Coordinates of C-alpha atoms in Angstrom, one line a residue:
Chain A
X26 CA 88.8 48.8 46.8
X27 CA 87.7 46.5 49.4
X28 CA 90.4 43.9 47.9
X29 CA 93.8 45.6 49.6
X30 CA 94.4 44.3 52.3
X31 CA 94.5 47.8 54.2
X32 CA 90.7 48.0 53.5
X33 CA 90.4 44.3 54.4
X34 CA 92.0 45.5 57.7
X35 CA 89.7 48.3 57.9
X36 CA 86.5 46.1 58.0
X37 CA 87.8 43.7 60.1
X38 CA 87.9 40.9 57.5
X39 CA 91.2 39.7 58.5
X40 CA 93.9 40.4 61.0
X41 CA 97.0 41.4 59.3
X42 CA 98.7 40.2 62.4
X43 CA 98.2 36.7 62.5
X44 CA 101.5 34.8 61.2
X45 CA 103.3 37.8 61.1
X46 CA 104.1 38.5 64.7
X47 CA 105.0 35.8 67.3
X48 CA 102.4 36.0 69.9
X49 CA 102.6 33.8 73.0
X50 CA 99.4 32.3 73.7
X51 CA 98.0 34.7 77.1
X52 CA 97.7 31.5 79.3
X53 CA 97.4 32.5 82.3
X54 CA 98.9 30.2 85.1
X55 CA 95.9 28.3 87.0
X56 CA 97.6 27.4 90.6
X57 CA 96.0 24.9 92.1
X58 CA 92.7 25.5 93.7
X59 CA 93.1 24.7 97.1
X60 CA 96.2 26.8 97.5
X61 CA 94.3 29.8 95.7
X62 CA 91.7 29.6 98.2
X63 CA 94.3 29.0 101.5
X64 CA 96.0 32.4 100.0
X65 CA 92.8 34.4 99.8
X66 CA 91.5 33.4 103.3
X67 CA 94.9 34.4 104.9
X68 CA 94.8 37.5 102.8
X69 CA 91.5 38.4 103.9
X70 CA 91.9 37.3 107.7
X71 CA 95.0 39.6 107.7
X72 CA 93.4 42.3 105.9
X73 CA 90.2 42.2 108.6
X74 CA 92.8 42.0 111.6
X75 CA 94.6 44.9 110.2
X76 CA 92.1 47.2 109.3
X77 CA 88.9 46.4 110.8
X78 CA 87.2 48.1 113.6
X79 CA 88.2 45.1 115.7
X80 CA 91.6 45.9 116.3
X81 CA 90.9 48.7 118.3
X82 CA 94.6 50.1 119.1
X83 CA 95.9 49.9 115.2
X84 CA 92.8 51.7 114.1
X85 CA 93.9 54.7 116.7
X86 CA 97.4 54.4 116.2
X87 CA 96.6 54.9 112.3
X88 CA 94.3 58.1 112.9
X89 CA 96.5 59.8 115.5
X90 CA 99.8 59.0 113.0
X91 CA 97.8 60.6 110.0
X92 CA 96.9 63.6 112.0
X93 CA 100.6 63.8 113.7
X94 CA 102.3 63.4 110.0
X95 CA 100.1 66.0 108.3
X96 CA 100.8 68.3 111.1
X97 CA 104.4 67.8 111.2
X98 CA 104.3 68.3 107.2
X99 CA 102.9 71.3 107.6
X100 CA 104.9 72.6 110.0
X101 CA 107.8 71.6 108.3
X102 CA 107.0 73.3 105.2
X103 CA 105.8 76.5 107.3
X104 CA 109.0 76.8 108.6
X105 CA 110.7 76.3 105.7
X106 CA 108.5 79.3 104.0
X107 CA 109.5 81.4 106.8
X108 CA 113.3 80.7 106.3
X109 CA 113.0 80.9 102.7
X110 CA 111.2 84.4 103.3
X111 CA 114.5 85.5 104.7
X112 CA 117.3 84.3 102.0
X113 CA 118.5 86.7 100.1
X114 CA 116.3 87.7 96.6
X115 CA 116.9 85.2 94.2
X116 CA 118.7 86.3 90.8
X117 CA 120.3 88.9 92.2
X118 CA 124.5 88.7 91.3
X119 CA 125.3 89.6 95.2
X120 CA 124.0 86.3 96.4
X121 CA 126.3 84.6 98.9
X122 CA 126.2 81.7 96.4
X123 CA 127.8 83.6 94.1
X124 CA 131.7 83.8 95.8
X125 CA 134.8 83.6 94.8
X126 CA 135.2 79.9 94.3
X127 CA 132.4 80.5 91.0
X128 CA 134.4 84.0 90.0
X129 CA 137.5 81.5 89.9
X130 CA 136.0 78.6 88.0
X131 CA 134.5 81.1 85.1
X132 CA 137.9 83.7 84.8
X133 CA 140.0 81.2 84.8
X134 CA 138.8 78.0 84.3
X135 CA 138.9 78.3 80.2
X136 CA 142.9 78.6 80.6
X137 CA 143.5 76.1 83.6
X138 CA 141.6 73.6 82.2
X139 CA 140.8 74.1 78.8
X140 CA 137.1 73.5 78.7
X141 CA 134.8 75.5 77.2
X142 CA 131.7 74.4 79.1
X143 CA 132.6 75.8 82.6
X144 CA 130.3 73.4 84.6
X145 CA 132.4 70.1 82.7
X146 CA 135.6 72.1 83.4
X147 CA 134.1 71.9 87.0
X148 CA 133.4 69.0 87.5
X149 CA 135.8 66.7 85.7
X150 CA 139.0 69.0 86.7
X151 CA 138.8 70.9 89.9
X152 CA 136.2 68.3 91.1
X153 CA 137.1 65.4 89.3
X154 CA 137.4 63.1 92.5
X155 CA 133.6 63.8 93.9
X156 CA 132.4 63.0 90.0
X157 CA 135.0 59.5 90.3
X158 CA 132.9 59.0 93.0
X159 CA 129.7 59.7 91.6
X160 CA 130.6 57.1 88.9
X161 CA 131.6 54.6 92.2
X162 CA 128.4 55.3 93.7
X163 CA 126.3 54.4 90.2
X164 CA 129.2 50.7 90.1
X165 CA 128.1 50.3 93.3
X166 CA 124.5 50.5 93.0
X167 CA 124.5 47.9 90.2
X168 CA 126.4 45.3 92.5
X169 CA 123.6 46.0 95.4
X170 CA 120.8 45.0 92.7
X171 CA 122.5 42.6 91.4
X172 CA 122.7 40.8 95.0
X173 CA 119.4 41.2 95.2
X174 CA 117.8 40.6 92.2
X175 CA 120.1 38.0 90.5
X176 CA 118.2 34.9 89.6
X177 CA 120.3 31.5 89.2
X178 CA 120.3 29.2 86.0
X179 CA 120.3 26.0 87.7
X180 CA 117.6 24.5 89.5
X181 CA 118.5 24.5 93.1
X182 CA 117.0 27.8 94.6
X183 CA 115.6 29.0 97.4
X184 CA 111.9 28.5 98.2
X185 CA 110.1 31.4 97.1
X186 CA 112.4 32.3 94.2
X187 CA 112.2 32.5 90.6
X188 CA 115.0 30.6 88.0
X189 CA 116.0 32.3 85.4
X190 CA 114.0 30.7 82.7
X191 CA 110.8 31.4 84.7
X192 CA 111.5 34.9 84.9
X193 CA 111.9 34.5 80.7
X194 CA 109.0 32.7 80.0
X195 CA 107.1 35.2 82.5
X196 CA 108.9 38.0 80.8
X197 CA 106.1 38.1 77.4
X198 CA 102.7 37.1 78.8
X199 CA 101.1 40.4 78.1
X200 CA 102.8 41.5 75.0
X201 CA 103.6 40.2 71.7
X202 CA 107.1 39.1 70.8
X203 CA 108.6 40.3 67.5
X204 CA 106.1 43.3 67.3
X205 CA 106.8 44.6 63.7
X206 CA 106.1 48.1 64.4
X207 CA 108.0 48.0 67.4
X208 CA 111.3 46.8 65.3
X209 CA 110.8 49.0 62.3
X210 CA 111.0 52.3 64.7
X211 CA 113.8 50.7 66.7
X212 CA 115.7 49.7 63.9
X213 CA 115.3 53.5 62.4
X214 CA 115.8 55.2 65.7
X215 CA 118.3 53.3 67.7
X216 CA 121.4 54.5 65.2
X217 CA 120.4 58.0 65.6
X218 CA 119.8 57.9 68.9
X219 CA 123.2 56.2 69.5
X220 CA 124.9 58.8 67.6
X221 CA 123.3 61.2 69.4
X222 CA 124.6 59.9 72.5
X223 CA 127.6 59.7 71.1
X224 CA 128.1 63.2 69.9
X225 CA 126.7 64.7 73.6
X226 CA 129.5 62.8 74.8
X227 CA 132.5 63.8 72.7
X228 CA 131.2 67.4 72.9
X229 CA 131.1 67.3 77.0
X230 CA 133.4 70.0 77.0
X231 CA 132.3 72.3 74.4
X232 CA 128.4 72.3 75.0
X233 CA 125.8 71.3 77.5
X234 CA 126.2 67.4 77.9
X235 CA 128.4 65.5 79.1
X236 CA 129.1 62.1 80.7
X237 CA 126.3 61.6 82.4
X238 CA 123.8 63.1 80.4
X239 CA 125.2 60.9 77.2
X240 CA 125.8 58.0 78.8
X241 CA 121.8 58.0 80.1
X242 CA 121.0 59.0 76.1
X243 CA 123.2 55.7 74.8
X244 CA 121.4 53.4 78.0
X245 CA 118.1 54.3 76.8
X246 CA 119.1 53.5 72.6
X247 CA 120.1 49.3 74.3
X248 CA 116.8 49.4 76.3
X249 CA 114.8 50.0 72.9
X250 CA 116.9 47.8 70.9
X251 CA 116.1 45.4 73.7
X252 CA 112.5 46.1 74.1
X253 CA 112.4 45.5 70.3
X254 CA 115.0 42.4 69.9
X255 CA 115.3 41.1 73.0
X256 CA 117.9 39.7 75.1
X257 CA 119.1 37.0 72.3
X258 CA 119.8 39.9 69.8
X259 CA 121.3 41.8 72.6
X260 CA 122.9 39.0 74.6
X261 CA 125.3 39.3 71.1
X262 CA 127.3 41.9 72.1
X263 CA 126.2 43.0 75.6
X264 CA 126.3 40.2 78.6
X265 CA 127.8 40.1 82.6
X266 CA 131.5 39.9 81.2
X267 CA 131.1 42.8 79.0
X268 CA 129.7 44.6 82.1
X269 CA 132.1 44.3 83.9
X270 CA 135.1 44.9 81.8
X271 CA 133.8 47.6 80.4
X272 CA 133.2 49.1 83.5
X273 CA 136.1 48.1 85.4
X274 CA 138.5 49.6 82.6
X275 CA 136.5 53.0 82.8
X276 CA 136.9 53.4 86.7
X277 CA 140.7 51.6 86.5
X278 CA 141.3 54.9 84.0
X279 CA 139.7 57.5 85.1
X280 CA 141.6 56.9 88.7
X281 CA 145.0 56.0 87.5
X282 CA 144.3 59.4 85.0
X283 CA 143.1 61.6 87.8
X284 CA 145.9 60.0 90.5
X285 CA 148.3 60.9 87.9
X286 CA 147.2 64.4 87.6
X287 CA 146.4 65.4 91.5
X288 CA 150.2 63.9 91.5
X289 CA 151.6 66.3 89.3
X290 CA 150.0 68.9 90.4
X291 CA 150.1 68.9 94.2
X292 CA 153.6 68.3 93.7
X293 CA 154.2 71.2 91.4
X294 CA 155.1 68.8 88.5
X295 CA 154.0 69.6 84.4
X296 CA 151.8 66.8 83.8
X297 CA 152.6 66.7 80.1
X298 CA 149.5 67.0 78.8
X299 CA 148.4 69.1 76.3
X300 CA 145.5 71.3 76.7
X301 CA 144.9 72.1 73.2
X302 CA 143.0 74.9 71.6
X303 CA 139.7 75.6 73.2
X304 CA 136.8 74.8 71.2
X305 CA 138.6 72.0 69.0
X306 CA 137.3 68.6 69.9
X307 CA 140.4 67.5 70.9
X308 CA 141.1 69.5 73.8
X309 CA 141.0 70.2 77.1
X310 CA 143.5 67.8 78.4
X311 CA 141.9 64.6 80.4
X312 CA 138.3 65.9 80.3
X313 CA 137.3 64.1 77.0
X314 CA 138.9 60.5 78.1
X315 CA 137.1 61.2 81.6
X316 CA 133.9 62.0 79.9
X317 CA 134.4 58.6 78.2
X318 CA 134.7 56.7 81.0
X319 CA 131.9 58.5 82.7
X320 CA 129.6 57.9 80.1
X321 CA 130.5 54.2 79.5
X322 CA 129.8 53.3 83.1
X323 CA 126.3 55.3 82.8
X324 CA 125.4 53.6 79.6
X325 CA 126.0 50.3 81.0
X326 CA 124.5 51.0 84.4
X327 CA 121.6 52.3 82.7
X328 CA 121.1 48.8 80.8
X329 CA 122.8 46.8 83.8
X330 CA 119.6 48.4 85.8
X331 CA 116.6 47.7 82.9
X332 CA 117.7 44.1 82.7
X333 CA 118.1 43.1 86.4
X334 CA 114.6 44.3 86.8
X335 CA 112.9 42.8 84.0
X336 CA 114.8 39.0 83.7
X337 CA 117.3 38.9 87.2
X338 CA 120.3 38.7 84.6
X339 CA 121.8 39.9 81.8
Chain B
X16 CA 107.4 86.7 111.2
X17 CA 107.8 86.2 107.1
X18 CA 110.8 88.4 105.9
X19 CA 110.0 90.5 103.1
X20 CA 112.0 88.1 100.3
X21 CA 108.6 85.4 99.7
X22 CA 107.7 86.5 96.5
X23 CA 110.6 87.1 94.6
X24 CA 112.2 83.5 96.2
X25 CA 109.1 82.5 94.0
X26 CA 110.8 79.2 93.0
X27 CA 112.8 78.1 96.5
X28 CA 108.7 78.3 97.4
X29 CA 107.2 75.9 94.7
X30 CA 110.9 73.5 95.7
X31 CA 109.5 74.2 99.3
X32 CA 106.0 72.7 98.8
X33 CA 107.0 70.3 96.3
X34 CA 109.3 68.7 99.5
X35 CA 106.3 69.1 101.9
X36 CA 104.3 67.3 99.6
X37 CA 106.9 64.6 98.7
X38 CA 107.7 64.3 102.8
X39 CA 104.0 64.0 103.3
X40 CA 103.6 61.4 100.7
X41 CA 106.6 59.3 101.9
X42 CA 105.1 59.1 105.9
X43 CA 101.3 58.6 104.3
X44 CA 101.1 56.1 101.4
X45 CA 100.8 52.7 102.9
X46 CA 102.0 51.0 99.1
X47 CA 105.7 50.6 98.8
X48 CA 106.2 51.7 95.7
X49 CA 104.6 55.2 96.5
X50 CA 106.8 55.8 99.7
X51 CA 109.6 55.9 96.5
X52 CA 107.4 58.1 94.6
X53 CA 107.4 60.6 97.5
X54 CA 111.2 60.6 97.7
X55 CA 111.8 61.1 94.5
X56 CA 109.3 64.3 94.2
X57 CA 111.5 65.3 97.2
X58 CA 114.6 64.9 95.1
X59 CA 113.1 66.9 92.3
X60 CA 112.1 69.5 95.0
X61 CA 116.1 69.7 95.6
X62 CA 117.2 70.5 92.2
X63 CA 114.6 72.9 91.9
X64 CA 116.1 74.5 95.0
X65 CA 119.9 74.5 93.9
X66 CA 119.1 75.3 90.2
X67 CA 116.6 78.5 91.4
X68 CA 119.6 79.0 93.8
X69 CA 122.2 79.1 91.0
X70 CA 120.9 81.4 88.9
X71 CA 121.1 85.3 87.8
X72 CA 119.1 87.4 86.3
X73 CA 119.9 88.3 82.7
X74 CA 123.0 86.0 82.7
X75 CA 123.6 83.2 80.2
X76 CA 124.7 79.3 80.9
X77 CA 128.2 79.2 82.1
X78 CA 129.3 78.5 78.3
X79 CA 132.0 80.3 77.1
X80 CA 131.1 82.0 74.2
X81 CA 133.5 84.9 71.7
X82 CA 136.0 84.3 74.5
X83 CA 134.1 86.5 77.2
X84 CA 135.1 85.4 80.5
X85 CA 133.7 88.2 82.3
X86 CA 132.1 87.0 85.8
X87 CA 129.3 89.4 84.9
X88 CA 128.4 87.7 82.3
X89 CA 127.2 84.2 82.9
X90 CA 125.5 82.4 85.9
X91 CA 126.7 80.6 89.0
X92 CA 128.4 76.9 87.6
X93 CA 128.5 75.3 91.0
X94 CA 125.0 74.6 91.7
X95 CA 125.0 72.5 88.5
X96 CA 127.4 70.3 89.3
X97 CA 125.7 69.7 92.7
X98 CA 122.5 69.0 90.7
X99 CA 124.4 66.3 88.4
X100 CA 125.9 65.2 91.4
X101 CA 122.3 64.8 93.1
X102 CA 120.5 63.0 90.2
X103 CA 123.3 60.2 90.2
X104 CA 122.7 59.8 93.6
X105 CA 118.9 59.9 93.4
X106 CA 119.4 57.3 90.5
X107 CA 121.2 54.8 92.7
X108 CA 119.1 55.0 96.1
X109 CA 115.8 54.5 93.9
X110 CA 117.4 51.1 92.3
X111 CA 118.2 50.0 95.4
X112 CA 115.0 50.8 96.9
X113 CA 112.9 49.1 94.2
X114 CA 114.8 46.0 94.1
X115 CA 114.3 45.7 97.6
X116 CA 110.9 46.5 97.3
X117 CA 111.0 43.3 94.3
X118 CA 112.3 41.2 97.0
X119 CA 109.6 42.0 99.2
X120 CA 106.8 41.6 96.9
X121 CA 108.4 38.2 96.0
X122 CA 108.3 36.9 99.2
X123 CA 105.5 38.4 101.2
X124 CA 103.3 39.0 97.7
X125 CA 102.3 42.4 98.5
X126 CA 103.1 46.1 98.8
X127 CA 101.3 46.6 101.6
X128 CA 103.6 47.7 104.4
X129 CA 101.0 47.0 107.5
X130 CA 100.5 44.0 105.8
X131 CA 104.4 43.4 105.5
X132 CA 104.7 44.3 109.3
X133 CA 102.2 41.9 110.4
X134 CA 103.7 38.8 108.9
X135 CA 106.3 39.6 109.8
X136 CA 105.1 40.1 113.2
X137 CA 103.5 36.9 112.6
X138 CA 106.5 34.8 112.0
X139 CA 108.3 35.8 115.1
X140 CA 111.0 38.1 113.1

């Protein structure tokens, strides 16, 4: 009994561990000592002139800003009550919310757009530019961190900044690379939950789901594959270049589609495409290519975002 | 002073507080990182809003289903959108604010913002 090596486990005879998962040794850095202590005296000398009873004014300023914020707060949300006192009841079908423009998008919205899911019909037909811009807004938020986070290959950097292979070799300090339970899960739950993505995707217009919701679903399947691979495994199929193609043909389509269609139809043209039968999967005119590109951009942003944090790069 | 609506708007008053509470954390919290805390509970306190807003009592997801299309039958759709439309934003602004937040840390090696302002103060910027 006490021979397997489960047992062995058990009682702490031996660590199953050892040779079987890539640890990196937990060195911490030592910085030299003198800079250590010139970092803790200015730390404390700023600490003491910020918060200590000798600085007077900023002591004051601090208790008088407390009290003014958690005044104003609660004023703010008393007024708020008040004016929420006064809107109509919730839940009930007479709400001013509840107008023409929805009474529009649920009688008729099945024929003119051929989406069984009202709220994708919504959004990815009668809206379809605010949700372009939507997808703009999440391109453009990946360029901002990527200005600010980026970190260079090459050596000659700014004082202060990490390289890139710092920011690797900083990346596994505290956990275990290779971790065998880690990759075992990932490598039975990343196809499913790829598929899953997949499937909320394709089915945007006939169930809840869609783009966005898919495209998040697919971002988080790369991060795990990541967390469990890392970047070598994933740096196989997913780097900058595929980034930005990928997401540069999803926005080029999705406008060129939509300019095509506000075309037509402000100019009382047939646009020429088919809206199918509802409730097939291939239906509903543009919606399904849209939620395509939608959800490409999301998946990538989704990953774009995890890996800029964690290494500055792709 | 209160209208007689508080109790049934039972939900617009939990988004309510949750905004006061996110507001208060946002002008309170000296750490960075919990400044963005407070703004996103204040997001959340939004969807609650248009979400509690959107909905009808005894109506179903606006889901077509046996070919009813009956505006009796299923809930206000344009609140959801706004609510997709909302998290993407939320999304973005938060990235933006923790990678400038990163940058901080990087160079000033805390996430203390009087601490921030004094250096700052401190090197003549």
């Amino acid at each position: 009994m006490k021979n397997n090596r489960f047992a062995r486990w058990f009682y702490g005879e031996d660590d199953t561990l050892i040779d079987k998962v890539e640890m990196k040794p937990q060195k911490e850095r030592t910085p030299p000592e003198r800079q250590v202590r010139r970092l803790m005296q200015e730390h404390e000398r700023l600490h003491e002139h910020i918060y200590e009873d000798d600085n007077r004014k900023l002591w004051l300023f601090d208790k008088i800003y407390r009290i003014a914020s958690v005044l104003f707060c609660l004023t703010f949300i008393s007024i708020l009550l008040v004016t929420v006192s006064w809107l109509p009841p919730s839940g009930s079908a007479n709400n001013p919310g509840s107008n023409e423009v929805s009474a529009r998008y649920i009688e008729k919205g099945l024929q003119e757009t051929g989406a069984v899911n009202i709220v994708t019909g919504m959004i990815l037909d009668y809206r379809a530019f605010d949700t372009f811009g939507e997808s703009n807004v999440l391109y453009v938020a990946t360029c901002a961190v990527l200005i600010l986070l980026r970190l260079d290959h090459d050596e000659k950097r700014k004082p202060g900044d990490l390289t890139r292979s710092e920011a690797e070799s900083n990346d596994r300090i505290y956990e275990p690379k290779n971790d065998m339970i880690l990759q075992k899960v990932a490598g039975f739950l990343v196809p499913l939950i790829m598929i899953f993505g997949i499937y909320v995707i394709l089915n945007g217009h006939l169930s809840p789901g869609g783009g966005f919701s898919g495209g998040a679903i697919i971002g988080a399947g790369l991060i795990l594959y990541l967390n469990a691979f890392g970047f070598a495994k994933t740096e196989r199929f997913f780097t900058e270049k595929t980034y930005k193609w990928v997401c540069f043909f999803a926005l080029t389509f999705y406008c060129l589609a939509k300019s095509y269609s506000f075309f037509t139809g402000a100019n009382h043209l047939e646009s020429g495409i088919p809206l199918g039968t509802p409730g097939a999967i291939l239906s509903s005119g543009l919606i399904l290519p849209l939620n395509i590109c939608v959800g490409l951009v999301v998946a990538c942003t989704m990953y774009a975002f995890y890996a800029l944090f964690r290494k500055g790069g792709f | 002073m209160f209208g007689g609506n508080l109790l049934v708007n039972f939900g617009s008053v939990v988004a309510v507080i949750l905004f006061g509470i996110g507001f208060s954390n946002l002008l309170l919290q000296k750490n960075l990182i919990k400044k963005i805390l407070g703004l996103n509970i204040m997001d959340t306190a939004v969807y609650l809003f248009l979400a509690e807003k959107g909905y009808i009592d005894g109506r179903v997801a606006p889901i077509v289903v046996d070919g009813v299309q009956d505006v009796t039958a299923y809930i206000n759709p344009v609140p959801s959108g706004l609510v997709l439309t909302g998290i993407v934003v939320s999304v973005s602004v938060t990235a933006i604010m923790l990678s400038l937040t990163i940058r901080l840390y990087r160079r000033y090696h805390t996430l203390d913002l009087d601490e921030i302002s004094t250096r700052l103060k401190k090197e003549g910027l």
